[in-house]
Coordinates of N, CA, C and O in Angstrom, one line a residue:
M207 N -20.2 14.7 21.9 CA -20.0 13.7 21.0 C -19.8 14.2 19.5 O -19.0 13.6 18.8
S208 N -20.6 15.2 19.2 CA -20.5 15.7 17.8 C -19.1 16.4 17.6 O -18.6 16.4 16.5
V209 N -18.5 17.0 18.7 CA -17.2 17.6 18.5 C -16.2 16.6 18.2 O -15.3 16.8 17.4
F210 N -16.3 15.4 18.9 CA -15.4 14.3 18.6 C -15.4 13.9 17.2 O -14.4 13.6 16.5
I211 N -16.6 13.7 16.7 CA -16.9 13.2 15.3 C -16.3 14.3 14.3 O -15.6 13.9 13.3
F212 N -16.6 15.5 14.5 CA -16.1 16.6 13.7 C -14.5 16.6 13.7 O -13.9 16.8 12.6
T213 N -14.0 16.5 14.9 CA -12.5 16.5 15.0 C -11.9 15.3 14.2 O -10.9 15.4 13.5
L214 N -12.5 14.2 14.4 CA -12.0 12.9 13.7 C -12.1 13.1 12.2 O -11.2 12.8 11.4
L215 N -13.2 13.7 11.7 CA -13.4 13.9 10.3 C -12.4 15.0 9.8 O -11.8 14.7 8.7
A216 N -12.2 16.0 10.5 CA -11.2 17.0 10.1 C -9.7 16.4 10.0 O -9.0 16.7 9.1
L217 N -9.4 15.5 11.0 CA -8.2 14.8 10.9 C -8.0 13.9 9.7 O -7.0 13.9 9.1
L218 N -9.1 13.2 9.4 CA -9.0 12.3 8.2 C -8.8 13.2 6.9 O -8.1 12.8 6.0
V219 N -9.5 14.3 6.8 CA -9.3 15.1 5.6 C -7.9 15.7 5.6 O -7.3 15.7 4.5
A220 N -7.4 16.1 6.7 CA -6.0 16.6 6.8 C -5.0 15.5 6.3 O -4.1 15.8 5.6
L221 N -5.2 14.3 6.8 CA -4.3 13.2 6.4 C -4.4 12.9 4.9 O -3.4 12.6 4.3
G222 N -5.6 13.0 4.4 CA -5.8 12.8 2.9 C -5.1 13.9 2.1 O -4.4 13.6 1.1
V223 N -5.2 15.1 2.5 CA -4.5 16.2 1.8 C -3.0 16.0 2.0 O -2.2 16.2 1.0
W224 N -2.5 15.6 3.1 CA -1.1 15.4 3.3 C -0.6 14.3 2.4 O 0.5 14.3 1.8
G225 N -1.4 13.2 2.3 CA -1.0 12.1 1.4 C -0.9 12.5 -0.1 O 0.0 12.1 -0.8
V226 N -1.9 13.3 -0.5 CA -1.9 13.8 -1.9 C -0.6 14.6 -2.1 O 0.0 14.5 -3.2
V227 N -0.3 15.5 -1.2 CA 0.8 16.4 -1.4 C 2.1 15.7 -1.3 O 3.0 15.8 -2.2
A228 N 2.3 14.8 -0.3 CA 3.5 14.1 -0.1 C 3.8 13.1 -1.2 O 4.9 13.0 -1.7
M229 N 2.8 12.3 -1.6 CA 3.1 11.2 -2.5 C 2.8 11.7 -3.9 O 3.5 11.3 -4.9
G230 N 1.7 12.4 -4.1 CA 1.2 12.7 -5.4 C 2.0 13.9 -6.1 O 2.4 13.8 -7.3
M231 N 2.3 14.9 -5.3 CA 2.9 16.1 -5.9 C 4.4 16.0 -5.7 O 5.2 16.4 -6.6
A232 N 4.9 15.6 -4.6 CA 6.3 15.6 -4.3 C 7.0 14.3 -4.7 O 8.2 14.3 -4.9
G233 N 6.2 13.3 -4.8 CA 6.8 12.0 -5.3 C 7.5 11.2 -4.2 O 8.2 10.2 -4.6
K234 N 7.3 11.6 -3.0 CA 8.0 10.8 -1.9 C 7.3 9.5 -1.7 O 6.1 9.4 -1.7
G235 N 8.1 8.5 -1.4 CA 7.5 7.2 -1.2 C 7.1 6.4 -2.4 O 6.5 5.4 -2.3
K236 N 7.5 6.9 -3.5 CA 7.2 6.3 -4.8 C 7.8 4.9 -5.0 O 7.3 4.0 -5.6
D237 N 9.0 4.8 -4.3 CA 9.7 3.5 -4.4 C 9.0 2.4 -3.6 O 9.0 1.2 -4.1
K238 N 8.5 2.8 -2.5 CA 7.9 1.8 -1.6 C 6.4 1.4 -2.0 O 6.0 0.3 -1.9
H239 N 5.7 2.4 -2.5 CA 4.3 2.3 -2.8 C 4.0 2.9 -4.2 O 3.3 4.0 -4.3
P240 N 4.4 2.3 -5.3 CA 4.2 2.9 -6.6 C 2.8 3.0 -7.0 O 2.4 4.0 -7.6
V241 N 1.9 2.1 -6.7 CA 0.5 2.2 -7.1 C -0.2 3.3 -6.4 O -0.9 4.1 -7.0
L242 N 0.0 3.4 -5.1 CA -0.6 4.4 -4.3 C -0.1 5.8 -4.7 O -0.9 6.8 -4.9
A243 N 1.2 5.9 -5.0 CA 1.8 7.2 -5.4 C 1.2 7.6 -6.8 O 0.9 8.8 -7.0
D244 N 1.0 6.7 -7.7 CA 0.4 7.0 -9.0 C -1.0 7.5 -8.8 O -1.4 8.4 -9.5
R245 N -1.8 6.8 -8.0 CA -3.2 7.3 -7.8 C -3.2 8.7 -7.2 O -4.0 9.5 -7.6
F246 N -2.4 8.9 -6.2 CA -2.3 10.2 -5.6 C -1.9 11.3 -6.6 O -2.4 12.4 -6.6
A247 N -0.9 10.9 -7.5 CA -0.5 11.9 -8.5 C -1.6 12.2 -9.5 O -1.8 13.4 -9.9
R248 N -2.3 11.2 -9.9 CA -3.5 11.4 -10.8 C -4.5 12.3 -10.1 O -5.1 13.2 -10.8
A249 N -4.8 12.0 -8.9 CA -5.8 12.8 -8.1 C -5.3 14.3 -8.0 O -6.1 15.2 -8.2
A250 N -4.0 14.5 -7.7 CA -3.5 15.8 -7.6 C -3.6 16.6 -8.9 O -3.9 17.7 -8.9
Q251 N -3.3 15.9 -10.0 CA -3.4 16.5 -11.3 C -4.8 16.9 -11.6 O -5.1 18.0 -12.2
A252 N -5.8 16.0 -11.3 CA -7.2 16.3 -11.5 C -7.7 17.5 -10.7 O -8.4 18.3 -11.2
L253 N -7.2 17.5 -9.4 CA -7.6 18.6 -8.6 C -7.0 20.0 -9.0 O -7.6 21.0 -8.8
N254 N -5.8 19.9 -9.6 CA -5.2 21.1 -10.2 C -5.8 21.6 -11.5 O -5.4 22.6 -12.0
G255 N -6.6 20.7 -12.1 CA -7.1 21.0 -13.4 C -6.2 20.7 -14.6 O -6.4 21.0 -15.7
E256 N -5.1 19.9 -14.3 CA -4.2 19.6 -15.3 C -4.5 18.2 -16.0 O -4.0 18.0 -17.1
G257 N -5.1 17.3 -15.3 CA -5.3 16.0 -15.8 C -6.8 15.6 -16.0 O -7.7 16.4 -15.7
E258 N -7.0 14.4 -16.4 CA -8.4 13.9 -16.5 C -8.9 13.5 -15.2 O -8.2 12.9 -14.4
V259 N -10.2 13.7 -14.9 CA -10.8 13.4 -13.7 C -10.9 11.8 -13.6 O -11.5 11.3 -14.6
P260 N -10.5 11.2 -12.6 CA -10.7 9.7 -12.5 C -12.2 9.4 -12.4 O -13.0 10.2 -11.9
E261 N -12.5 8.3 -13.0 CA -13.9 7.9 -13.1 C -14.6 7.7 -11.7 O -15.7 8.2 -11.5
R262 N -13.8 7.2 -10.8 CA -14.4 7.0 -9.4 C -14.7 8.4 -8.7 O -15.7 8.5 -8.0
L263 N -13.8 9.3 -8.9 CA -13.9 10.6 -8.4 C -15.1 11.3 -9.0 O -15.9 12.0 -8.3
E264 N -15.3 11.2 -10.3 CA -16.4 11.7 -11.0 C -17.8 11.1 -10.5 O -18.7 11.9 -10.3
K265 N -17.8 9.8 -10.3 CA -19.0 9.2 -9.7 C -19.3 9.6 -8.3 O -20.5 9.7 -7.9
L266 N -18.3 10.0 -7.5 CA -18.5 10.4 -6.2 C -19.2 11.7 -6.1 O -20.0 11.9 -5.2
F267 N -19.0 12.6 -7.0 CA -19.6 13.9 -7.0 C -20.8 14.1 -7.8 O -21.3 15.2 -8.1
R268 N -21.3 13.0 -8.4 CA -22.6 13.0 -9.1 C -23.8 13.1 -8.2 O -23.9 12.7 -7.2

């Protein structure tokens, strides 16, 4: 059971990384989902150290 939970968690993390890269850094899908693409772009900039850390992300790691 714990292997299944770990695999599911790893898959969710991989999908999150893929979303940040595809929409945030490459800008794909910006026409269809502009709000989501903007959020991913800001998160990608914050993770690269180029932008300001979003308030929600800062609260998450406190």
